[in-house]
Structures are given as structure tokens and as C-alpha cells.
Amino acid sequence: MSKVLVVTSGKGGVGKTTSSASLGAALAKAGQNVVVVDFDVGLRNLDLVMGAERRVVFDLVNVVQGDAKLAQALIRDKRIETLSILPASQTRDKDALTEEGVERIIGELREKFDWIICDSPAGIEKGAMMAMRFADVAVVVTNPEISSVRDSDRIIGMLDSKTRHAETGGKLEKHLLLTRYDPARAARGEMLKVEDVLEILAIPLLGIVPESTEVLTASNLGCPVTLNNPESAPARAYVEAARRLLGEKVEVTTPVERRGLMSRLFGKKALA
Amino acid sequence: MLNEPLKLPKIVIRGRSFMALVVVPEAPLQPWLAALDAQMARSPSFFADRPVIANLSAIDDGGAELGAVLDALAFRELRIVGLEGIDPAALSGTGWERLPKLSQGRDLRSQIADDREVIVPAVAEPDPAAGMIAAPQPGRASLLIDRTVRSGQSIVFDEGDITVIGSVSSGAELIAGGSIHVYGSLRGRAIAGLRTGSTARIFCQKLLAELISIDGIYDLAEHWGDKRHGCAVQIRLERDHLKISPLG
């Protein structure tokens, strides 16, 4: 049974592409056949984040418009055999996507892969609509900030009304992935609390990914953080999120501030 | 002592929006009027106490029958309060020339932009054959919403009360003919009393709203300050002021 998963958020810059790449790599590493599809036509990034930018010949728009076959456009990852990407076009815009074309491609991908991860563009316009249209599962990427939370709320409303599942009375699975969570700022009360975000959005929590320079380093190297440094805190958060997607019961832990050795040794004063 | 200015009462002028029904007579007129009669026979109270706007653009051919059309509508006890689609000067000499021409109206259904979720049962699907608005469904004076109302969604229920089992998110709005009940946090806008007027109330478990309004009188979050913020409250209209009081 293949699953179409959309990674979406409404707001830009919250970590959709990073999360798509990292979850995709983590699922593929767990033995799943995975393709990550870049729906951000005109502003493609996924190929860079996954280190495939030098191998792009055909793209999503070519396949939608019938100029190329799906097999020609798919790029297999060099590190994990079961991971592929379908890049977006940089020279076209989102109007080049048609609903019929996207439906046909999703149908073809369903035959080949266990997971089809659709990396949505920011916004609520056509590109984002096309990315979520045929989804079975949605991962809503949110930062613990009010603007991000409100945009995510809007997107959840659209997932509930604009997707094929919603229109045919089916149920779309929705998960919240809280990213760029800064434990130090959370401790100082400068960020929305996890409970507050959950109260507002009222969908189950898939994971909390801490803010980390590891993520940026990995992006610049063109390697998902789950492959680049599997022991880092964000990588572990993504791997655990992927295991939850596969149905495992893994408890979500809220990242805490990592303190230096000295402050850990001498951080607490003995009670008199 | 001299020339003490007379104390005049203060005039309070309030703006308020009402929902009017727009009828669009079509040629040929006799069958159209027959269809109207049939519609009114099916739901006699449909036009009762409702302001009606006549849009005569479809039959405005320069002929003299415009006044007769309005007479025919008035004969059927439609309360015509305004005109759309023609210049009132075309009615000179018919007794209807003093009707205001309205151009600011917005169709309730035209608010239904693609991404807005608007529930307007009072003005159900127009029946294209009759060119008329279908009768409201009987027995639906309240609307129950069993989920969170998300940002960007707009629930319009002109018929009566809206009850939400869940929260109303920031950027969402509820517009009710009667009262509004929210069994959760109210973070968006709540606009009550479109039909019932000042007797409507708003109830919520947690007041975090952006705007609340009853019968056209509104308050913004900054008006009521922190005192009731986050509390379970009821809101009602008292002498043209919104009164927020704790529940229970």
C-alpha cells in the first residue's frame, strides 16, 4: 500500500524542504521505497538539499505535460538505493501544473514506491494546492511562532476541505512536525510552548526537531541531516518521526537545553 | 441668563447591516409573476418582514412597464426598499421614483471565494429555473459545528445560533443570526445577532477573540484588556455597550 504524504506549512522558511528530504531519507533507510517530489515549480530547492542538482535533466513539469517519461525524470539517490527524487522545474511557474497531470503522475508513482513525499511550496496558491490534492497523510511543519502557527492553521483548514480525500468524505491523516525548536529560548519563555501550539492546532504531534547548525551544514553539503550526521539531535528527531509514520509507538520528547560540562557539573547548588 | 443654549438631545447614529432579498424580474413577465406566486404559496413567510431590493436590469428595455412591475411586487406584499440595476429617473411619474438606488450591496454568495467556507442556509441554492431564491429549510434554527474552525474559514449562519464544539482559530470568523456558543477557545471573530438583534449573546470557554460584535456593536481585543482575557465568559449587549461577564 503506497502512501502519498504532503509536507506543507503555509509559511515559508519553516523547514518544509529540509523535512521532506530528512523524512524521505529516514524512511528509505528503514527499507521503504521512497520518492520525494518537489512541487515548488519556479523555485526549486529540493535537488540542492539532496545533492542531486547536477543530475537534473527532466523535471516534474516535463512529465506533467507529457514531454518526458516518469522514469527519465526520476533521479536515484547515490547514497540510498531506495530513495529517488523528482525535481521541479526552475524555469516554469506553478500554473504549468494541471490537476489531471499531477493525478496521473501520482498514480504512476504509487505503482513504484511505498512513500510519495510531496514537498509543498509556501503559500496557499496553486502549487500548494496541487501538492496536497492527492495526499493520504499530511505533515504540517510549524515553527513555535504565532505567525507560523496561524498559517499552519489555515493550511489544516484547507487540508480538511480541498483535498481529494476531504471532498470524497475520506479522512486525511494529519501530523504536526514542530521544527526550529530552540530549547534555550523556550526555557526563557521567548517562544510559544509546545502545549500552546498543540492546543491551537489540535492535531497529533509527529516530532519536535531542535534548531541546530547541523541542519544548515547538511543543507549546504547537499545531504539530508539524517544521512550526514545521524547522531545529531535533529537527525534523531527526524528518524523518530519517520518511525512514527511507519506506525511505531515512539514517545515524543521535548528537546532540552544542552549545557556545557562545567555548568552541568556545577549547575545546581546543593540544598543546605 | 441670556441666550442660554437650549440643551438638545444627543443624536446617536449607528451603522448597521441588514440582509435584504434581491428579486430580479425577468421577461416575459406574466410567467415570472406566476412562478413567484407559486413560490410564495409554498413558503408564505419567506418574504415576511424582509426588506426587498428590486433589480430591474433584466427588464429595463426603456418601456413604461417598470412601475407596473414594482406595483405587482408590492401587491404581493413585498416590501421594496431600494432599486438595483436601473436609474430611478426611469420611474418618474410612477410613484416609485423616490426609491434609493443601491450600488454598494454585496451578494452573500459572492463572498464564497474558493477557500472560504461559508454556510448560508437561509439563502440556499438559487433555483435557476425560477430565477428565485429557494425557501429556507424548515426546522434549522441552529447550526452545530463539531470541529475546530480554522484560520481563514468563515461560517455564516443567518438563520439562528451557531454552536462550535472546538475552538475558533485566529483569523476565522463566525457570523450568526442569533447567539454564538463556543465550547473551546474563541480566538477569531464572533459576530452575533444579525437577525435577532440585541438579544443575541456570545458564550465561550476561553475569550482570546480578535473581535466580538452583537447587533452591529463591536469591540476589539484591545478594548476589553487583560481582565477577561482567557476567561470563560458570556457577552451581551446592555445599553449599546458590550458587557463581558464571567461564566458560572
Short mmCIF file of N, CA and C in Angstrom, two decimals, chain A residues 18 22 48-49 180 210-225 228 232 234 238:
data_model
loop_
_atom_site.label_atom_id
_atom_site.label_comp_id
_atom_site.label_asym_id
_atom_site.label_seq_id
_atom_site.Cartn_x
_atom_site.Cartn_y
_atom_site.Cartn_z
N THR A 18 13.73 20.83 3.99
CA THR A 18 14.62 20.08 4.89
C THR A 18 13.89 18.87 5.47
N SER A 22 14.76 15.01 4.85
CA SER A 22 15.20 14.22 6.00
C SER A 22 14.26 13.06 6.29
N LEU A 48 19.00 20.64 -4.55
CA LEU A 48 20.20 21.13 -3.87
C LEU A 48 20.35 20.48 -2.50
N VAL A 49 19.25 20.49 -1.75
CA VAL A 49 19.29 19.95 -0.39
C VAL A 49 19.65 18.46 -0.41
N ARG A 180 12.67 23.83 14.17
CA ARG A 180 13.42 25.01 14.64
C ARG A 180 13.07 25.34 16.09
N PRO A 210 14.87 20.07 17.01
CA PRO A 210 15.52 21.25 17.58
C PRO A 210 16.24 22.08 16.52
N GLU A 211 16.28 23.39 16.74
CA GLU A 211 17.09 24.28 15.91
C GLU A 211 18.54 23.85 16.05
N SER A 212 19.27 23.72 14.94
CA SER A 212 20.64 23.23 15.05
C SER A 212 21.44 23.65 13.82
N THR A 213 22.69 23.95 14.04
CA THR A 213 23.54 24.30 12.90
C THR A 213 23.78 23.07 12.02
N GLU A 214 23.57 21.89 12.60
CA GLU A 214 23.73 20.65 11.82
C GLU A 214 22.84 20.66 10.58
N VAL A 215 21.63 21.23 10.74
CA VAL A 215 20.67 21.23 9.64
C VAL A 215 21.19 22.08 8.49
N LEU A 216 21.73 23.25 8.86
CA LEU A 216 22.26 24.16 7.85
C LEU A 216 23.48 23.55 7.16
N THR A 217 24.38 22.97 7.96
CA THR A 217 25.56 22.33 7.41
C THR A 217 25.17 21.26 6.41
N ALA A 218 24.21 20.43 6.81
CA ALA A 218 23.79 19.33 5.95
C ALA A 218 23.20 19.86 4.65
N SER A 219 22.37 20.93 4.74
CA SER A 219 21.76 21.51 3.55
C SER A 219 22.83 22.00 2.59
N ASN A 220 23.84 22.66 3.15
CA ASN A 220 24.89 23.21 2.30
C ASN A 220 25.72 22.11 1.65
N LEU A 221 25.81 20.97 2.30
CA LEU A 221 26.56 19.85 1.74
C LEU A 221 25.71 19.06 0.74
N GLY A 222 24.42 19.37 0.68
CA GLY A 222 23.54 18.63 -0.21
C GLY A 222 23.26 17.23 0.28
N CYS A 223 23.13 17.10 1.58
CA CYS A 223 22.92 15.77 2.16
C CYS A 223 21.92 15.91 3.30
N PRO A 224 20.81 15.17 3.26
CA PRO A 224 19.85 15.28 4.36
C PRO A 224 20.52 15.01 5.70
N VAL A 225 20.11 15.73 6.72
CA VAL A 225 20.78 15.64 8.01
C VAL A 225 20.71 14.23 8.58
N ASN A 228 23.73 12.79 6.89
CA ASN A 228 25.00 13.49 7.09
C ASN A 228 25.54 13.28 8.50
N SER A 232 23.24 13.37 15.32
CA SER A 232 22.88 14.71 15.79
C SER A 232 21.44 14.73 16.27
N PRO A 234 18.84 16.83 15.60
CA PRO A 234 17.78 16.92 14.59
C PRO A 234 17.63 15.62 13.80
N TYR A 238 14.20 13.42 13.36
CA TYR A 238 13.57 13.04 12.08
C TYR A 238 13.42 11.52 11.97
#
